Short mmCIF file of C-alpha atoms in Angstrom, two decimals:
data_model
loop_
_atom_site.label_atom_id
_atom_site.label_comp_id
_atom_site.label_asym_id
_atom_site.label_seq_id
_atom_site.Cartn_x
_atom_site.Cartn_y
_atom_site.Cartn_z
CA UNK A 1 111.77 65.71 53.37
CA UNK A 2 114.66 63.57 53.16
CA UNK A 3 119.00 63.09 53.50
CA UNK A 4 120.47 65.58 52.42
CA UNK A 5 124.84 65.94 52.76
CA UNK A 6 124.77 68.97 55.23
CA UNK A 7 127.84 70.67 57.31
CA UNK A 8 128.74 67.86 59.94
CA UNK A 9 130.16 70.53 62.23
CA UNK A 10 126.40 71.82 63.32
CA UNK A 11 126.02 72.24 66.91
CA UNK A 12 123.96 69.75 68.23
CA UNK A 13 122.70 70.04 71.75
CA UNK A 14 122.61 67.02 73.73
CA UNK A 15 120.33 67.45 76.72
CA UNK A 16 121.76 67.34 80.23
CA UNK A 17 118.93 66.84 82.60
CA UNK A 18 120.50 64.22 84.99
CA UNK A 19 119.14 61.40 83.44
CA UNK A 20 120.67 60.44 80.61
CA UNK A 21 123.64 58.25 79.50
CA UNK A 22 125.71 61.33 78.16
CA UNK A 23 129.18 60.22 77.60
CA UNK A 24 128.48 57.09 75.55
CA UNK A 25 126.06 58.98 73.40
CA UNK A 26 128.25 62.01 72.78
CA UNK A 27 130.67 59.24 71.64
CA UNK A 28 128.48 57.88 69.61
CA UNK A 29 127.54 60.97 67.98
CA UNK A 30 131.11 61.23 67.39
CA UNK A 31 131.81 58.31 65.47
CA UNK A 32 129.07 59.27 63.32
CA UNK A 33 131.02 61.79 62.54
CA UNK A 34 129.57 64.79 64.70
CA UNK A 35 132.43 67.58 65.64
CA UNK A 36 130.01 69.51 67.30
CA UNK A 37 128.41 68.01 70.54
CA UNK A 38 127.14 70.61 73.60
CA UNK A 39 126.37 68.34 76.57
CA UNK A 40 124.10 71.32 77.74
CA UNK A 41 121.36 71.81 80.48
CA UNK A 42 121.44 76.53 79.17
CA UNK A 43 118.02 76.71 77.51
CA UNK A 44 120.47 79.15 75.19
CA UNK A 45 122.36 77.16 73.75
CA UNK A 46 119.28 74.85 73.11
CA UNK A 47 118.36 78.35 71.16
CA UNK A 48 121.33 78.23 68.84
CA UNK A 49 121.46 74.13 68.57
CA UNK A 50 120.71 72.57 64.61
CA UNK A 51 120.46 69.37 66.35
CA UNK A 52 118.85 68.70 69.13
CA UNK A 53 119.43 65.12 70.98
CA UNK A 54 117.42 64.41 74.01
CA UNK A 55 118.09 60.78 75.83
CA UNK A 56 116.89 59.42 79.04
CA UNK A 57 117.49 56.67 81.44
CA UNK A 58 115.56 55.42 84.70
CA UNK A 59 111.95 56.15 85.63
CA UNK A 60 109.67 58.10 83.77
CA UNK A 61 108.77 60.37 86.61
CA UNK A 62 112.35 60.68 87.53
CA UNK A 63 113.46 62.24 83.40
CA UNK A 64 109.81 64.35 83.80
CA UNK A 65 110.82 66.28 86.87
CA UNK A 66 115.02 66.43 85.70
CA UNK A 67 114.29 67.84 82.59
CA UNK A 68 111.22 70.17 83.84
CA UNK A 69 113.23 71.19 86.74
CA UNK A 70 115.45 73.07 84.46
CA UNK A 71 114.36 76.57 84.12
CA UNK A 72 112.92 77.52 80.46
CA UNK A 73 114.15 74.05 79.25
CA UNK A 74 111.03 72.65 78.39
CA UNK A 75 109.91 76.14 76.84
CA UNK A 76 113.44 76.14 74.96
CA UNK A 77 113.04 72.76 73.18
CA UNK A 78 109.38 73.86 72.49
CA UNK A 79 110.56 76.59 70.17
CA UNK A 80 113.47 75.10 69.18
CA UNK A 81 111.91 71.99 67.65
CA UNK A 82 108.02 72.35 67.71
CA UNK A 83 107.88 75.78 66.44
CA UNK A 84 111.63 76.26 64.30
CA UNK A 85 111.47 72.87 63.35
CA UNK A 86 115.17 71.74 64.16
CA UNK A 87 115.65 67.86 64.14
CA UNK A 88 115.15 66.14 67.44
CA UNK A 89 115.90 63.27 68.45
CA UNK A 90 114.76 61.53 71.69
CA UNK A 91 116.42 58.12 72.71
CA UNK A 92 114.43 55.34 75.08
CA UNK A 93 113.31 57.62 78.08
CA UNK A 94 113.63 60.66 75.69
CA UNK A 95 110.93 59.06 73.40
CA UNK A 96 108.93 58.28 75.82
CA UNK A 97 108.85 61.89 77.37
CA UNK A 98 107.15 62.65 74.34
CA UNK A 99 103.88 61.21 75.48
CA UNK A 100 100.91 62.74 76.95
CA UNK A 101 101.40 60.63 80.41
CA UNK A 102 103.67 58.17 81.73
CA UNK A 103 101.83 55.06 84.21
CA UNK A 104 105.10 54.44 86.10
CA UNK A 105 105.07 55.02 89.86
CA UNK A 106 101.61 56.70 89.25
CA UNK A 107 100.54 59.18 86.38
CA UNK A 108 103.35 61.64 85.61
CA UNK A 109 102.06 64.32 82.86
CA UNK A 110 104.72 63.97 79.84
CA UNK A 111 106.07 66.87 77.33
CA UNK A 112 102.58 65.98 75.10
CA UNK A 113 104.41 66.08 71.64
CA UNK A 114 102.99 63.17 70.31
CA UNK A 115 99.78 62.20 71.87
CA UNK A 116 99.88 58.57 73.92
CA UNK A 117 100.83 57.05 76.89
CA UNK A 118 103.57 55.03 78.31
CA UNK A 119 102.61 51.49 80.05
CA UNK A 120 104.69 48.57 81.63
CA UNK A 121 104.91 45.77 79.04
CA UNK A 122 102.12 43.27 79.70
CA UNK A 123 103.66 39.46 80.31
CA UNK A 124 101.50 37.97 77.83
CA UNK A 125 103.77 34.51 77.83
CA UNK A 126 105.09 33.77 80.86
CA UNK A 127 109.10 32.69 79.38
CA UNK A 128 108.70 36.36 78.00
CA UNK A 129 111.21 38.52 80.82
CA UNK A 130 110.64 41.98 81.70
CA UNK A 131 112.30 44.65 81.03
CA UNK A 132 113.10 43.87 77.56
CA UNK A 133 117.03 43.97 77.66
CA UNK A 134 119.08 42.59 74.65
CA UNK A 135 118.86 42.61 70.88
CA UNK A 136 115.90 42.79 68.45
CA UNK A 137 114.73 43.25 65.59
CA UNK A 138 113.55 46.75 64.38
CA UNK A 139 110.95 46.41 61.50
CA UNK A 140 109.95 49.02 59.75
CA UNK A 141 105.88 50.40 59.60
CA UNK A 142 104.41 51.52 57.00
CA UNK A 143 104.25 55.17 58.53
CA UNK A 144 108.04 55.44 58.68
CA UNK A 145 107.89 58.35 56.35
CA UNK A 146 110.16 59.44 53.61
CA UNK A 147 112.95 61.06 55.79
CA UNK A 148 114.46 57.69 55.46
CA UNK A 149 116.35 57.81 58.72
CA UNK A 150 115.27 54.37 59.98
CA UNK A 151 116.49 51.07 58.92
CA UNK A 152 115.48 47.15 59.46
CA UNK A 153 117.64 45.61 61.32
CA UNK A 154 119.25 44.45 65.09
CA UNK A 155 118.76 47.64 68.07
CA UNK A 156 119.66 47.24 71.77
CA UNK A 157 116.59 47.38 73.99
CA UNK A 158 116.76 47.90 77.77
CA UNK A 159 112.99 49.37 79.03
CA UNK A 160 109.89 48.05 81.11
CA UNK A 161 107.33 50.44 79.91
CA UNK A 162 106.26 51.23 76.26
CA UNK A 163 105.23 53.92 74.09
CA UNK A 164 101.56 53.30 73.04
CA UNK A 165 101.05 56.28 70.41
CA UNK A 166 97.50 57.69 70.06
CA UNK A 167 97.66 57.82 66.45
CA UNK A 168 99.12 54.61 64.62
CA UNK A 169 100.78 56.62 61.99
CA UNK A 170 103.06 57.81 64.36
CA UNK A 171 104.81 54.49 64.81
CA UNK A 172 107.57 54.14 62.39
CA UNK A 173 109.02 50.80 63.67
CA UNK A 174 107.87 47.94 65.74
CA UNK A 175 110.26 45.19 67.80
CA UNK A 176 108.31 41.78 69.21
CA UNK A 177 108.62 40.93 72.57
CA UNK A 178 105.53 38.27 73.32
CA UNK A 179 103.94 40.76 71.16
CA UNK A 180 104.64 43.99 69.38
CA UNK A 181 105.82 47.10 71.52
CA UNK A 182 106.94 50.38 69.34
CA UNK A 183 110.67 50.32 68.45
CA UNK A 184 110.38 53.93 67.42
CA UNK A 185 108.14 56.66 66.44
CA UNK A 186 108.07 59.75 63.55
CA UNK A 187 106.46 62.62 63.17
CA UNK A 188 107.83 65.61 60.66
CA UNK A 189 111.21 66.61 62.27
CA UNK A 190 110.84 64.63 65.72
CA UNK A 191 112.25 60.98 66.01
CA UNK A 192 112.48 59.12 69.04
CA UNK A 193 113.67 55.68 69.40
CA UNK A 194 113.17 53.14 72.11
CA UNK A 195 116.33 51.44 72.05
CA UNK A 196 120.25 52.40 72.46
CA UNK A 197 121.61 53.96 69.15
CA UNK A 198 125.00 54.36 71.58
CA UNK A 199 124.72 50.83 72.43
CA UNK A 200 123.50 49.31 68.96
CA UNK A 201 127.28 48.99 67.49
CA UNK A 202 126.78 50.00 63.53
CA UNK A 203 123.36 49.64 63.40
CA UNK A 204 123.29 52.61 65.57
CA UNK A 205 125.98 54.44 64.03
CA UNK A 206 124.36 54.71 60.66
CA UNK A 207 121.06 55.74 62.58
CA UNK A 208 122.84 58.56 64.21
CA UNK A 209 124.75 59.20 60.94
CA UNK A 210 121.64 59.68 59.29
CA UNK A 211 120.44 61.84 61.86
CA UNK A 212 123.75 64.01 60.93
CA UNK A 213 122.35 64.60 57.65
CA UNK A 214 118.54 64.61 58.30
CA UNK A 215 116.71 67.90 56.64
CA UNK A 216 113.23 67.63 57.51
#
C-alpha cells in the first residue's frame, strides 16, 4: 500500500443520494487537482468509477434511506469497493454510513462495512457544546496504516453523533471534544473522515490530493 503518482484524470464518482454537500466537494476535488468528477446517483457509472467519493449531511436515517432508495446503489458500491477494491472515500455522514447501526431518531441499520455504531456525543463537561462545529485537531492513531493519506493537523468538524468502531484498529485519527470522538477511520482501501475535507482550506486539499494518488 501506499502514494503512488497515478493519472489525475480517473473518473471518480461522487455519490448523489440527496444528502450530501455536492458542489463544494466537487470543487474541492478540483483544486486537488481532479479533472474527472461524476456527480452521479447510475449505479453504472459507480461500475466504471476509480474513485469513489461518498459524503453525507443531516440525519443518519435521512443519508440511510437516500442512498438505499437508489436502486442497485448500495449493491454497486459493494462491488465496486468491497469486492474490486477501488478507493473510497466517505466524508462525515458518509463515514458514518459505514457502521453497523446508527442511534439517531431510533436504530437505523447502516451499510455494515466496518463494524460499530454511531451515538450522540455524550456532554461529559458541561462548557463542552454539541454538535461539535469548528476547528480541531486531527491526531493521528497508531492504526493509521501505511497508505499515508492522513495527516496531523487542523479539520472542520460539524456532527452530533460519533463513529464508535468495533475494532480499535480501525480508528486512524482521533479529535478531543470533552473527550476523544474518532476524527477518521481506515481499513485497506476504505477511508472515511468525520470532518469537512471541502471545508478544511489546505489541510483538506492535501487530504483529497492524496486521495488523488492513493493505490491501495
Amino acid at each position: 500500500m501506499g502514494v503512488a503518482k497515478t493519472n489525475m484524470t480517473e473518473a471518480i464518482a461522487l455519490i448523489d443520494y440527496g444528502a450530501g454537500n455536492l458542489h463544494s466537494v466537487k470543487n474541492a476535488l478540483g483544486a486537488a487537482g481532479a479533472e474527472a468528477v461524476a456527480v452521479t446517483a447510475d449505479p453504472e457509472i459507480v461500475r466504471g468509477a476509480q474513485r469513489i467519493v461518498l459524503p453525507g449531511v443531516g440525519s443518519f436515517r435521512a443519508c440511510y434511506e437516500g442512498l438505499t432508495g437508489i436502486p442497485g446503489m448500495v449493491e454497486a458500491l459493494e462491488e465496486r469497493v468491497l469486492k474490486d477494491g477501488v478507493p473510497f472515500l466517505g466524508i462525515c455522514v458518509g463515514l458514518q454510513l459505514l457502521a453497523t447501526r446508527g442511534l439517531e431518531h431510533g436504530e437505523c441499520p447502516g451499510l455494515d462495512w466496518i463494524p460499530g455504531e454511531v451515538k450522540l456525543i455524550e456532554r461529559t463537561d458541561p462548557a463542552i457544546c454539541v454538535p461539535h462545529m469548528g476547528w480541531n485537531d486531527v491526531q493521528l492513531t497508531p492504526h493509521h496504516g501505511d497508505h499515508d493519506l492522513l495527516e496531523e493537523g487542523e479539520a472542520y468538524f460539524l456532527h452530533s453523533y460519533h463513529f464508535q468502531p468495533e475494532d480499535g484498529r480501525d480508528i486512524a485519527a482521533m479529535t478531543d471534544h470533552g473527550g476523544g470522538l474518532v476524527a477518521a477511520i481506515a481499513r485497506g482501501n476504505i477511508i472515511g473522515v468525520q470532518f469537512h475535507p471541502e471545508k478544511s482550506q489546505g489541510y483538506g486539499i492535501e487530504l483529497l490530493k492524496r486521495f488523488l494518488d492513493w493505490q491501495p
